[in-house]
mmCIF file of C-alpha atoms (C1' of nucleotides) in Angstrom:
data_model
loop_
_atom_site.group_PDB
_atom_site.id
_atom_site.type_symbol
_atom_site.label_atom_id
_atom_site.label_comp_id
_atom_site.label_asym_id
_atom_site.label_seq_id
_atom_site.Cartn_x
_atom_site.Cartn_y
_atom_site.Cartn_z
ATOM 1 C CA MET A 1493 49.687 145.717 155.348
ATOM 2 C CA GLU A 1494 49.925 142.833 157.787
ATOM 3 C CA GLU A 1495 53.368 143.967 158.810
ATOM 4 C CA GLN A 1496 52.340 147.600 159.089
ATOM 5 C CA SER A 1497 49.708 146.869 161.609
ATOM 6 C CA ARG A 1498 51.964 144.825 163.749
ATOM 7 C CA ARG A 1499 54.457 147.621 163.945
ATOM 8 C CA GLN A 1500 54.378 149.450 167.236
ATOM 9 C CA ARG A 1501 52.892 152.874 167.234
ATOM 10 C CA ILE A 1502 54.214 155.964 168.909
ATOM 11 C CA VAL A 1503 53.249 159.717 169.152
ATOM 12 C CA CYS A 1504 55.865 162.272 168.040
ATOM 13 C CA ILE A 1505 55.829 165.977 168.636
ATOM 14 C CA VAL A 1506 58.256 168.013 166.380
ATOM 15 C CA GLY A 1507 58.850 171.624 165.550
ATOM 16 C CA PRO A 1508 61.424 174.377 165.761
ATOM 17 C CA THR A 1509 62.998 175.301 169.137
ATOM 18 C CA ALA A 1510 61.074 177.557 171.447
ATOM 19 C CA CYS A 1511 57.644 176.469 170.047
ATOM 20 C CA HIS A 1512 56.073 174.997 173.217
ATOM 21 C CA LYS A 1513 56.949 171.375 172.482
ATOM 22 C CA THR A 1514 58.105 170.679 175.922
ATOM 23 C CA GLU A 1515 54.993 172.154 177.647
ATOM 24 C CA LEU A 1516 52.662 170.405 175.201
ATOM 25 C CA SER A 1517 54.355 167.139 175.642
ATOM 26 C CA ILE A 1518 53.992 167.108 179.397
ATOM 27 C CA GLU A 1519 50.417 168.168 179.270
ATOM 28 C CA LEU A 1520 49.724 165.576 176.788
ATOM 29 C CA ALA A 1521 51.537 162.805 178.829
ATOM 30 C CA LYS A 1522 49.458 163.560 181.906
ATOM 31 C CA ARG A 1523 46.181 163.102 179.942
ATOM 32 C CA ILE A 1524 47.170 159.974 178.040
ATOM 33 C CA SER A 1525 49.360 158.312 180.649
ATOM 34 C CA GLY A 1526 52.347 158.774 178.401
ATOM 35 C CA GLU A 1527 56.116 158.869 178.995
ATOM 36 C CA ILE A 1528 58.411 161.279 177.138
ATOM 37 C CA VAL A 1529 61.402 160.253 174.935
ATOM 38 C CA SER A 1530 63.395 163.326 174.095
ATOM 39 C CA ALA A 1531 64.898 163.421 170.577
ATOM 40 C CA ASP A 1532 67.306 166.220 171.276
ATOM 41 C CA SER A 1533 71.044 165.947 170.491
ATOM 42 C CA VAL A 1534 72.077 168.201 173.347
ATOM 43 C CA GLN A 1535 69.739 167.230 176.188
ATOM 44 C CA VAL A 1536 71.320 163.843 176.275
ATOM 45 C CA TYR A 1537 74.329 165.386 178.060
ATOM 46 C CA PHE A 1538 74.714 165.741 181.696
ATOM 47 C CA GLY A 1539 75.470 169.320 182.823
ATOM 48 C CA MET A 1540 73.990 171.094 179.765
ATOM 49 C CA ASP A 1541 70.623 172.025 181.413
ATOM 50 C CA ILE A 1542 69.859 175.629 180.963
ATOM 51 C CA GLY A 1543 71.268 176.035 177.518
ATOM 52 C CA SER A 1544 69.545 172.987 176.152
ATOM 53 C CA ALA A 1545 66.238 174.042 177.568
ATOM 54 C CA LYS A 1546 65.806 170.860 179.475
ATOM 55 C CA PRO A 1547 62.559 170.809 181.427
ATOM 56 C CA THR A 1548 63.246 171.030 185.085
ATOM 57 C CA VAL A 1549 62.112 168.363 187.529
ATOM 58 C CA GLU A 1550 59.149 170.590 188.571
ATOM 59 C CA GLU A 1551 58.277 171.161 184.979
ATOM 60 C CA ARG A 1552 58.220 167.516 184.330
ATOM 61 C CA GLN A 1553 55.434 167.037 186.930
ATOM 62 C CA GLY A 1554 56.342 163.534 187.612
ATOM 63 C CA ILE A 1555 56.289 162.486 184.025
ATOM 64 C CA PRO A 1556 59.220 160.132 183.265
ATOM 65 C CA HIS A 1557 61.598 161.565 180.690
ATOM 66 C CA HIS A 1558 64.041 159.335 178.732
ATOM 67 C CA LEU A 1559 67.041 160.211 176.726
ATOM 68 C CA ILE A 1560 67.704 163.179 178.873
ATOM 69 C CA ASP A 1561 70.842 163.074 181.020
ATOM 70 C CA CYS A 1562 72.349 159.919 179.730
ATOM 71 C CA LEU A 1563 75.809 160.812 178.436
ATOM 72 C CA PRO A 1564 78.820 162.661 179.726
ATOM 73 C CA ILE A 1565 79.784 165.758 177.956
ATOM 74 C CA ASN A 1566 83.152 164.133 176.862
ATOM 75 C CA THR A 1567 81.462 161.362 174.931
ATOM 76 C CA PRO A 1568 83.530 161.218 171.862
ATOM 77 C CA GLU A 1569 80.868 160.335 169.593
ATOM 78 C CA PHE A 1570 77.098 160.088 169.479
ATOM 79 C CA SER A 1571 75.100 159.509 166.523
ATOM 80 C CA ALA A 1572 71.654 159.128 165.083
ATOM 81 C CA SER A 1573 72.102 155.420 165.022
ATOM 82 C CA LEU A 1574 73.044 155.215 168.683
ATOM 83 C CA PHE A 1575 70.243 157.402 169.442
ATOM 84 C CA ARG A 1576 67.824 155.051 167.718
ATOM 85 C CA GLN A 1577 69.134 152.118 169.761
ATOM 86 C CA LEU A 1578 68.774 153.847 173.116
ATOM 87 C CA ALA A 1579 65.412 155.497 172.220
ATOM 88 C CA ALA A 1580 63.998 152.246 170.709
ATOM 89 C CA SER A 1581 64.788 150.269 174.032
ATOM 90 C CA ALA A 1582 63.323 153.136 175.977
ATOM 91 C CA ILE A 1583 60.092 153.086 173.829
ATOM 92 C CA ASN A 1584 59.763 149.276 174.018
ATOM 93 C CA ASP A 1585 60.047 149.515 177.823
ATOM 94 C CA ILE A 1586 57.311 152.214 177.982
ATOM 95 C CA LEU A 1587 54.987 150.044 175.719
ATOM 96 C CA LEU A 1588 55.694 147.012 177.962
ATOM 97 C CA ARG A 1589 54.599 149.037 180.966
ATOM 98 C CA GLY A 1590 51.369 149.831 179.089
ATOM 99 C CA LYS A 1591 52.264 153.531 178.693
ATOM 100 C CA ILE A 1592 52.285 155.572 175.623
ATOM 101 C CA PRO A 1593 55.636 156.738 174.259
ATOM 102 C CA ILE A 1594 55.717 160.403 173.227
ATOM 103 C CA VAL A 1595 58.890 161.284 171.288
ATOM 104 C CA VAL A 1596 59.467 164.921 171.407
ATOM 105 C CA GLY A 1597 62.380 166.861 169.956
ATOM 106 C CA GLY A 1598 63.832 169.202 167.482
ATOM 107 C CA SER A 1599 66.453 166.947 166.047
ATOM 108 C CA GLY A 1600 64.766 165.828 162.851
ATOM 109 C CA LEU A 1601 67.205 163.203 161.881
ATOM 110 C CA TYR A 1602 66.762 161.494 165.181
ATOM 111 C CA VAL A 1603 63.027 161.424 164.842
ATOM 112 C CA ASN A 1604 63.381 159.996 161.295
ATOM 113 C CA ALA A 1605 65.812 157.299 162.638
ATOM 114 C CA LEU A 1606 62.902 155.971 164.671
ATOM 115 C CA THR A 1607 60.278 156.452 162.033
ATOM 116 C CA TYR A 1608 61.891 155.590 158.735
ATOM 117 C CA PRO A 1609 63.873 152.489 157.755
ATOM 118 C CA LEU A 1610 67.157 154.448 157.651
ATOM 119 C CA GLY A 1611 70.154 152.306 156.711
ATOM 120 C CA PHE A 1612 72.866 153.111 159.201
ATOM 121 C CA ALA A 1613 74.415 149.789 158.027
ATOM 122 C CA VAL A 1614 78.068 150.919 158.053
ATOM 123 C CA PRO A 1615 79.440 152.160 161.255
ATOM 124 C CA LYS A 1616 82.051 154.914 161.421
ATOM 125 C CA ASP A 1617 85.460 153.765 160.396
ATOM 126 C CA ASP A 1618 88.225 155.905 161.619
ATOM 127 C CA THR A 1619 90.852 154.813 159.065
ATOM 128 C CA ALA A 1620 88.738 155.084 156.199
ATOM 129 C CA ARG A 1621 87.393 158.498 157.229
ATOM 130 C CA GLU A 1622 90.878 159.783 157.831
ATOM 131 C CA ASN A 1623 91.899 158.716 154.291
ATOM 132 C CA ALA A 1624 88.720 160.187 152.777
ATOM 133 C CA ILE A 1625 89.447 163.487 154.661
ATOM 134 C CA CYS A 1626 92.988 163.523 153.342
ATOM 135 C CA GLU A 1627 91.770 162.771 149.799
ATOM 136 C CA TYR A 1628 89.218 165.565 149.926
ATOM 137 C CA ASP A 1629 91.624 168.112 151.451
ATOM 138 C CA HIS A 1630 94.124 167.218 148.877
ATOM 139 C CA ASN A 1631 92.031 167.631 146.009
ATOM 140 C CA ALA A 1632 88.215 168.083 146.534
ATOM 141 C CA LYS A 1633 87.360 167.978 142.923
ATOM 142 C CA MET A 1634 89.018 164.597 142.394
ATOM 143 C CA ALA A 1635 87.424 163.131 145.562
ATOM 144 C CA TYR A 1636 84.094 164.275 144.379
ATOM 145 C CA ALA A 1637 84.792 162.695 140.919
ATOM 146 C CA ARG A 1638 85.721 159.407 142.587
ATOM 147 C CA LEU A 1639 82.391 159.379 144.443
ATOM 148 C CA LYS A 1640 80.705 160.075 141.205
ATOM 149 C CA SER A 1641 82.076 156.846 139.670
ATOM 150 C CA VAL A 1642 81.722 154.762 142.686
ATOM 151 C CA ASP A 1643 78.299 155.983 143.874
ATOM 152 C CA PRO A 1644 76.755 158.231 141.362
ATOM 153 C CA ILE A 1645 73.450 158.423 143.086
ATOM 154 C CA THR A 1646 74.807 159.811 146.283
ATOM 155 C CA ALA A 1647 77.159 162.123 144.351
ATOM 156 C CA ALA A 1648 74.304 163.486 142.376
ATOM 157 C CA ARG A 1649 72.500 164.515 145.756
ATOM 158 C CA LEU A 1650 75.513 166.233 147.115
ATOM 159 C CA HIS A 1651 77.098 169.505 146.332
ATOM 160 C CA PRO A 1652 80.867 169.259 145.645
ATOM 161 C CA ASN A 1653 81.605 171.551 148.648
ATOM 162 C CA ASP A 1654 79.698 169.293 151.030
ATOM 163 C CA LYS A 1655 82.860 167.852 152.490
ATOM 164 C CA LYS A 1656 81.243 166.062 155.450
ATOM 165 C CA ARG A 1657 78.859 164.050 153.373
ATOM 166 C CA ILE A 1658 81.271 163.321 150.547
ATOM 167 C CA VAL A 1659 83.834 162.052 153.025
ATOM 168 C CA ARG A 1660 81.181 159.812 154.693
ATOM 169 C CA ALA A 1661 80.050 158.384 151.446
ATOM 170 C CA LEU A 1662 83.549 157.608 150.362
ATOM 171 C CA GLU A 1663 84.185 156.157 153.855
ATOM 172 C CA VAL A 1664 81.240 153.835 153.556
ATOM 173 C CA PHE A 1665 82.230 152.630 150.011
ATOM 174 C CA ASP A 1666 85.896 152.128 150.968
ATOM 175 C CA CYS A 1667 85.190 150.100 153.921
ATOM 176 C CA SER A 1668 82.123 148.153 152.810
ATOM 177 C CA GLY A 1669 82.563 147.941 149.003
ATOM 178 C CA GLN A 1670 78.937 149.021 148.708
ATOM 179 C CA PRO A 1671 77.864 152.584 147.779
ATOM 180 C CA LEU A 1672 75.978 154.385 150.408
ATOM 181 C CA SER A 1673 72.970 154.870 148.118
ATOM 182 C CA GLY A 1674 72.822 150.963 148.140
ATOM 183 C CA TYR A 1675 71.577 151.038 151.792
ATOM 184 C CA GLY A 1676 68.518 153.176 150.991
ATOM 185 C CA ALA A 1677 69.334 156.631 149.812
ATOM 186 C CA ASP A 1678 66.091 158.388 150.694
ATOM 187 C CA PHE A 1679 63.384 158.664 153.427
ATOM 188 C CA GLN A 1680 60.816 157.062 151.230
ATOM 189 C CA ASN A 1681 61.295 153.456 152.252
ATOM 190 C CA SER A 1682 62.334 152.638 148.555
ATOM 191 C CA GLU A 1683 64.237 149.686 149.801
ATOM 192 C CA GLY A 1684 61.031 148.166 151.416
ATOM 193 C CA ARG A 1685 62.707 147.926 154.717
ATOM 194 C CA GLU A 1686 60.432 148.255 157.835
ATOM 195 C CA ALA A 1687 60.838 151.392 160.022
ATOM 196 C CA PRO A 1688 61.148 150.748 163.668
ATOM 197 C CA PHE A 1689 58.025 152.520 164.771
ATOM 198 C CA GLU A 1690 54.908 153.868 163.083
ATOM 199 C CA PRO A 1691 54.234 157.504 164.199
ATOM 200 C CA ILE A 1692 51.531 159.966 164.502
ATOM 201 C CA ILE A 1693 53.547 163.259 164.102
ATOM 202 C CA ILE A 1694 52.237 166.411 165.571
ATOM 203 C CA GLY A 1695 54.111 169.435 164.286
ATOM 204 C CA LEU A 1696 54.172 172.865 166.032
ATOM 205 C CA THR A 1697 54.856 175.945 164.271
ATOM 206 C CA MET A 1698 54.210 179.742 164.658
ATOM 207 C CA ASP A 1699 54.431 183.049 162.982
ATOM 208 C CA ARG A 1700 58.057 183.549 162.304
ATOM 209 C CA GLU A 1701 58.378 187.012 163.916
ATOM 210 C CA GLN A 1702 56.752 185.717 166.944
ATOM 211 C CA LEU A 1703 58.918 182.668 167.078
ATOM 212 C CA TYR A 1704 62.120 184.964 166.793
ATOM 213 C CA ALA A 1705 60.818 187.209 169.491
ATOM 214 C CA ARG A 1706 60.359 184.075 171.836
ATOM 215 C CA ILE A 1707 63.787 182.872 171.046
ATOM 216 C CA ASN A 1708 65.332 186.179 171.953
ATOM 217 C CA LEU A 1709 63.364 186.382 175.126
ATOM 218 C CA ARG A 1710 64.196 182.805 176.092
ATOM 219 C CA VAL A 1711 67.904 183.445 175.614
ATOM 220 C CA ASP A 1712 67.632 186.438 177.989
ATOM 221 C CA LEU A 1713 65.831 184.100 180.403
ATOM 222 C CA MET A 1714 68.440 181.549 180.201
ATOM 223 C CA MET A 1715 71.097 184.132 180.995
ATOM 224 C CA GLU A 1716 69.069 185.195 184.074
ATOM 225 C CA HIS A 1717 68.810 181.616 185.075
ATOM 226 C CA GLY A 1718 72.538 181.037 185.160
ATOM 227 C CA LEU A 1719 73.622 180.055 181.757
ATOM 228 C CA LEU A 1720 76.874 181.945 182.065
ATOM 229 C CA ALA A 1721 77.937 179.941 185.120
ATOM 230 C CA GLU A 1722 76.784 176.674 183.450
ATOM 231 C CA ALA A 1723 78.881 177.338 180.519
ATOM 232 C CA ARG A 1724 81.790 178.626 182.545
ATOM 233 C CA ALA A 1725 81.799 175.262 184.670
ATOM 234 C CA ILE A 1726 81.910 173.356 181.297
ATOM 235 C CA TYR A 1727 84.651 175.547 179.882
ATOM 236 C CA ASP A 1728 86.800 175.197 183.116
ATOM 237 C CA VAL A 1729 86.973 171.484 182.666
ATOM 238 C CA ASN A 1730 88.890 172.121 179.434
ATOM 239 C CA TYR A 1731 87.179 169.467 177.352
ATOM 240 C CA ASP A 1732 88.391 168.724 173.882
ATOM 241 C CA ARG A 1733 86.657 171.432 171.887
ATOM 242 C CA THR A 1734 86.095 169.057 168.882
ATOM 243 C CA LEU A 1735 83.512 167.173 170.997
ATOM 244 C CA PRO A 1736 80.033 167.351 169.585
ATOM 245 C CA ALA A 1737 78.642 168.728 172.780
ATOM 246 C CA MET A 1738 81.085 171.610 172.711
ATOM 247 C CA LYS A 1739 79.429 172.974 169.588
ATOM 248 C CA SER A 1740 76.116 173.357 171.007
ATOM 249 C CA ILE A 1741 74.329 176.673 170.642
ATOM 250 C CA GLY A 1742 74.514 178.784 173.896
ATOM 251 C CA TYR A 1743 77.676 177.243 174.819
ATOM 252 C CA GLN A 1744 80.195 177.698 171.933
ATOM 253 C CA GLN A 1745 79.300 181.405 171.831
ATOM 254 C CA LEU A 1746 80.029 181.879 175.540
ATOM 255 C CA PHE A 1747 83.249 179.893 175.132
ATOM 256 C CA ALA A 1748 84.249 182.486 172.631
ATOM 257 C CA TYR A 1749 83.586 185.273 175.267
ATOM 258 C CA PHE A 1750 85.621 183.365 177.923
ATOM 259 C CA GLU A 1751 88.467 183.404 175.525
ATOM 260 C CA GLY A 1752 88.229 187.132 174.946
ATOM 261 C CA ASN A 1753 87.106 186.922 171.404
ATOM 262 C CA CYS A 1754 84.016 189.067 171.948
ATOM 263 C CA THR A 1755 82.125 190.880 174.598
ATOM 264 C CA LEU A 1756 79.452 189.209 176.698
ATOM 265 C CA GLU A 1757 76.767 191.264 174.996
ATOM 266 C CA GLU A 1758 77.978 190.225 171.558
ATOM 267 C CA ALA A 1759 78.112 186.511 172.636
ATOM 268 C CA VAL A 1760 74.444 186.852 173.885
ATOM 269 C CA GLU A 1761 73.450 188.349 170.519
ATOM 270 C CA LYS A 1762 75.186 185.571 168.705
ATOM 271 C CA ILE A 1763 73.294 182.960 170.742
ATOM 272 C CA LYS A 1764 70.093 184.521 169.675
ATOM 273 C CA GLN A 1765 71.180 184.702 166.037
ATOM 274 C CA ASP A 1766 72.386 181.136 165.908
ATOM 275 C CA THR A 1767 69.336 179.959 167.572
ATOM 276 C CA ARG A 1768 67.093 181.804 165.101
ATOM 277 C CA HIS A 1769 69.054 180.279 162.210
ATOM 278 C CA PHE A 1770 68.709 176.874 163.835
ATOM 279 C CA ALA A 1771 64.949 177.251 164.066
ATOM 280 C CA LYS A 1772 64.774 178.044 160.436
ATOM 281 C CA ARG A 1773 66.821 175.013 159.506
ATOM 282 C CA GLN A 1774 64.480 172.810 161.735
ATOM 283 C CA LEU A 1775 61.481 174.367 159.929
ATOM 284 C CA THR A 1776 63.018 173.495 156.537
ATOM 285 C CA TRP A 1777 63.689 169.993 157.644
ATOM 286 C CA PHE A 1778 60.142 169.336 158.994
ATOM 287 C CA LYS A 1779 58.288 171.189 156.179
ATOM 288 C CA ARG A 1780 58.898 168.505 153.808
ATOM 289 C CA ASP A 1781 57.712 165.797 155.902
ATOM 290 C CA GLU A 1782 54.291 164.981 154.600
ATOM 291 C CA ARG A 1783 53.427 162.855 157.565
ATOM 292 C CA ILE A 1784 53.353 165.759 159.959
ATOM 293 C CA VAL A 1785 50.020 167.284 161.053
ATOM 294 C CA TRP A 1786 50.703 170.874 161.667
ATOM 295 C CA HIS A 1787 49.359 173.088 164.369
ATOM 296 C CA ASP A 1788 50.043 176.862 164.376
ATOM 297 C CA VAL A 1789 50.510 177.822 168.044
ATOM 298 C CA THR A 1790 51.139 181.457 167.505
ATOM 299 C CA SER A 1791 48.425 182.277 170.072
ATOM 300 C CA TRP A 1792 49.414 179.418 172.370
ATOM 301 C CA ASP A 1793 47.826 180.873 175.700
ATOM 302 C CA ASP A 1794 44.377 181.095 174.127
ATOM 303 C CA GLN A 1795 44.403 177.776 172.368
ATOM 304 C CA LYS A 1796 46.407 175.444 174.467
ATOM 305 C CA ASN A 1797 43.591 173.873 176.462
ATOM 306 C CA ASP A 1798 41.621 173.054 173.375
ATOM 307 C CA LEU A 1799 44.666 171.891 171.433
ATOM 308 C CA ILE A 1800 45.826 169.555 174.186
ATOM 309 C CA GLU A 1801 42.397 167.975 174.561
ATOM 310 C CA GLN A 1802 42.252 167.504 170.846
ATOM 311 C CA LEU A 1803 45.711 166.097 170.539
ATOM 312 C CA ALA A 1804 45.070 163.806 173.507
ATOM 313 C CA ARG A 1805 42.034 162.292 171.618
ATOM 314 C CA ASP A 1806 44.024 161.890 168.457
ATOM 315 C CA ALA A 1807 46.778 160.320 170.124
ATOM 316 C CA GLN A 1808 44.631 157.805 171.817
ATOM 317 C CA VAL A 1809 42.892 156.897 168.733
ATOM 318 C CA TRP A 1810 46.141 156.461 167.024
ATOM 319 C CA MET A 1811 47.487 154.226 169.691
ATOM 320 C CA LYS A 1812 44.442 151.974 169.437
ATOM 321 C CA GLY A 1813 45.533 151.294 165.935
ATOM 322 C CA LYS A 1814 42.223 152.065 164.159
ATOM 323 C CA THR A 1815 43.570 153.188 160.885
ATOM 324 C CA PRO A 1816 40.887 154.891 158.738
ATOM 325 C "C1'" G B 1431 77.660 232.362 161.058
ATOM 326 C "C1'" C B 1432 81.961 229.954 158.684
ATOM 327 C "C1'" C B 1433 84.911 225.401 157.482
ATOM 328 C "C1'" U B 1434 85.332 220.092 156.880
ATOM 329 C "C1'" C B 1435 83.593 215.282 156.131
ATOM 330 C "C1'" G B 1436 79.138 212.282 155.487
ATOM 331 C "C1'" G B 1437 73.836 211.201 153.672
ATOM 332 C "C1'" U B 1438 73.719 204.585 148.374
ATOM 333 C "C1'" A B 1439 69.601 197.346 149.931
ATOM 334 C "C1'" G B 1440 66.773 196.263 156.833
ATOM 335 C "C1'" C B 1441 72.297 197.541 158.968
ATOM 336 C "C1'" U B 1442 77.741 198.763 158.014
ATOM 337 C "C1'" C B 1443 79.758 200.439 153.933
ATOM 338 C "C1'" A B 1444 82.280 200.086 148.295
ATOM 339 C "C1'" G B 1445 81.634 202.479 143.865
ATOM 340 C "C1'" U B 1446 87.629 203.355 139.698
ATOM 341 C "C1'" U B 1447 89.172 209.106 134.742
ATOM 342 C "C1'" G B 1448 80.653 210.621 134.235
ATOM 343 C "C1'" G B 1449 78.046 205.077 130.716
ATOM 344 C "C1'" U B 1450 70.730 204.005 135.051
ATOM 345 C "C1'" A B 1451 74.970 200.348 141.207
ATOM 346 C "C1'" G B 1452 77.866 195.923 144.585
ATOM 347 C "C1'" A B 1453 80.121 193.404 149.065
ATOM 348 C "C1'" G B 1454 79.723 191.837 154.246
ATOM 349 C "C1'" C B 1455 76.140 191.088 157.753
ATOM 350 C "C1'" A B 1456 70.849 190.662 158.548
ATOM 351 C "C1'" A B 1457 66.612 188.388 155.988
ATOM 352 C "C1'" G B 1458 64.325 184.600 152.787
ATOM 353 C "C1'" G B 1459 64.608 179.672 150.309
ATOM 354 C "C1'" G B 1460 66.737 174.789 149.923
ATOM 355 C "C1'" A B 1461 69.522 170.297 151.089
ATOM 356 C "C1'" C B 1462 70.418 166.669 154.953
ATOM 357 C "C1'" U B 1463 71.422 158.359 156.466
ATOM 358 C "C1'" G B 1464 76.896 156.569 162.195
ATOM 359 C "C1'" A B 1465 79.284 164.848 163.759
ATOM 360 C "C1'" A B 1466 72.653 166.992 162.832
ATOM 361 C "C1'" A B 1467 72.216 172.677 168.185
ATOM 362 C "C1'" A B 1468 76.630 169.940 163.087
ATOM 363 C "C1'" U B 1469 77.602 170.631 157.954
ATOM 364 C "C1'" C B 1470 76.468 172.412 152.874
ATOM 365 C "C1'" C B 1471 74.015 175.283 148.651
ATOM 366 C "C1'" C B 1472 70.958 179.310 146.351
ATOM 367 C "C1'" U B 1473 68.810 184.353 146.455
ATOM 368 C "C1'" G B 1474 70.913 191.579 146.288
ATOM 369 C "C1'" U B 1475 65.787 197.026 142.308
ATOM 370 C "C1'" G B 1476 67.450 200.204 145.940
ATOM 371 C "C1'" U B 1477 62.949 207.313 144.722
ATOM 372 C "C1'" C B 1478 71.993 206.327 145.194
ATOM 373 C "C1'" G B 1479 68.636 212.770 150.845
ATOM 374 C "C1'" G B 1480 65.629 216.624 147.715
ATOM 375 C "C1'" U B 1481 65.208 220.148 143.536
ATOM 376 C "C1'" G B 1482 67.129 222.291 139.386
ATOM 377 C "C1'" G B 1483 71.318 222.531 135.838
ATOM 378 C "C1'" U B 1484 75.714 220.829 132.429
ATOM 379 C "C1'" U B 1485 75.961 216.418 129.251
ATOM 380 C "C1'" C B 1486 74.012 211.914 124.013
ATOM 381 C "C1'" A B 1487 74.622 209.903 129.295
ATOM 382 C "C1'" A B 1488 75.269 211.857 136.634
ATOM 383 C "C1'" G B 1489 75.462 207.938 142.589
ATOM 384 C "C1'" U B 1490 79.715 210.168 140.073
ATOM 385 C "C1'" C B 1491 80.511 217.364 137.756
ATOM 386 C "C1'" C B 1492 77.822 222.303 139.145
ATOM 387 C "C1'" A B 1493 74.106 225.354 142.004
ATOM 388 C "C1'" C B 1494 70.721 225.610 145.674
ATOM 389 C "C1'" U B 1495 68.345 222.943 149.489
ATOM 390 C "C1'" C B 1496 67.202 219.429 153.716
ATOM 391 C "C1'" U B 1497 69.801 216.411 157.319
ATOM 392 C "C1'" G B 1498 73.863 214.018 160.656
ATOM 393 C "C1'" A B 1499 78.852 214.357 162.706
ATOM 394 C "C1'" G B 1500 83.154 217.050 163.853
ATOM 395 C "C1'" G B 1501 86.020 221.620 163.879
ATOM 396 C "C1'" C B 1502 86.528 227.063 163.974
ATOM 397 C "C1'" A B 1503 84.306 231.575 165.756
#
RNA sequence: GCCUCGGUAGCUCAGUUGGUAGAGCAAGGGACUGAAAAUCCCUGUGUCGGUGGUUCAAGUCCACUCUGAGGCA
């Protein structure tokens, strides 16, 4: 309890893409003297502006934004762990300046990295990963069986086809001698470690059909605002296509078009489709998080003023640390 | 007017010699610890266009009918 109250508090805004997170966060920041920390795995890259729905300088209205535009596209690897380091230092800075950090984003794992005591104890090990991939490709069943014997807890969580996670779990064991589950296998703080920050989490959601309609519309707007040229510029640089940034929605589909694998119309449809699927996955992720206080913003235009006022009060109470 | 081929799940279509239907996509649900806008898993009842008939049994055969596309006049 003593430790808990000493932990630094932050405000988080989460929810699926196209759910007014950006607008809300900026309005909130204006009222409570906040600064924004983006928890978004694509907005971190320079040059991916339209497709990642980065707020423009005008939209930011002078509110400082962190973790936007801080990596080149050809960054070979970024990770939740690295995000935590960068975001944590940004947040500490903000707090030192007496401002309120507002973490806003749709990358659920990134938010959890800041608000749960996630392990991230064993860094990526290229050799061990190579070997695990070979092992899995050679005989997936046996690779899974080995994980079962070496780390039964993680194996039980994972489906035998979940190559990426099985490989990672084997990698962790092979280079550390410890099972991945030994570093804390859940989000429930069962290991008793302390999370970096203590959040109030505001969740935005809306009627599914409405959300999908907004997504479709937003993709059309992105195209009008020059997404094609933005994607083309990135395509022309000829980056390694296995780079994480190259797989972002809105870009990979247009790359397929540039390569003649589909028409432009089909590519745009695919962007909408993939964005809808993505929004659904985000909702699944956030739904199980019982810390989130949800707000249905289906009728955003009518409710936003009241909602912003209310959330500004909630956030300020939270930051003063008066736990009920 | 005649001929041909269609009409089966939200969409595109399968459906063997008659045994009350099944794939892909969409959609829904779930998972998620150094790739997370990534990756992985689960879920298919629908007046088989309609009405009658043959049959123990019809999406499947027959008749009529509605409807779409194409062809010939």
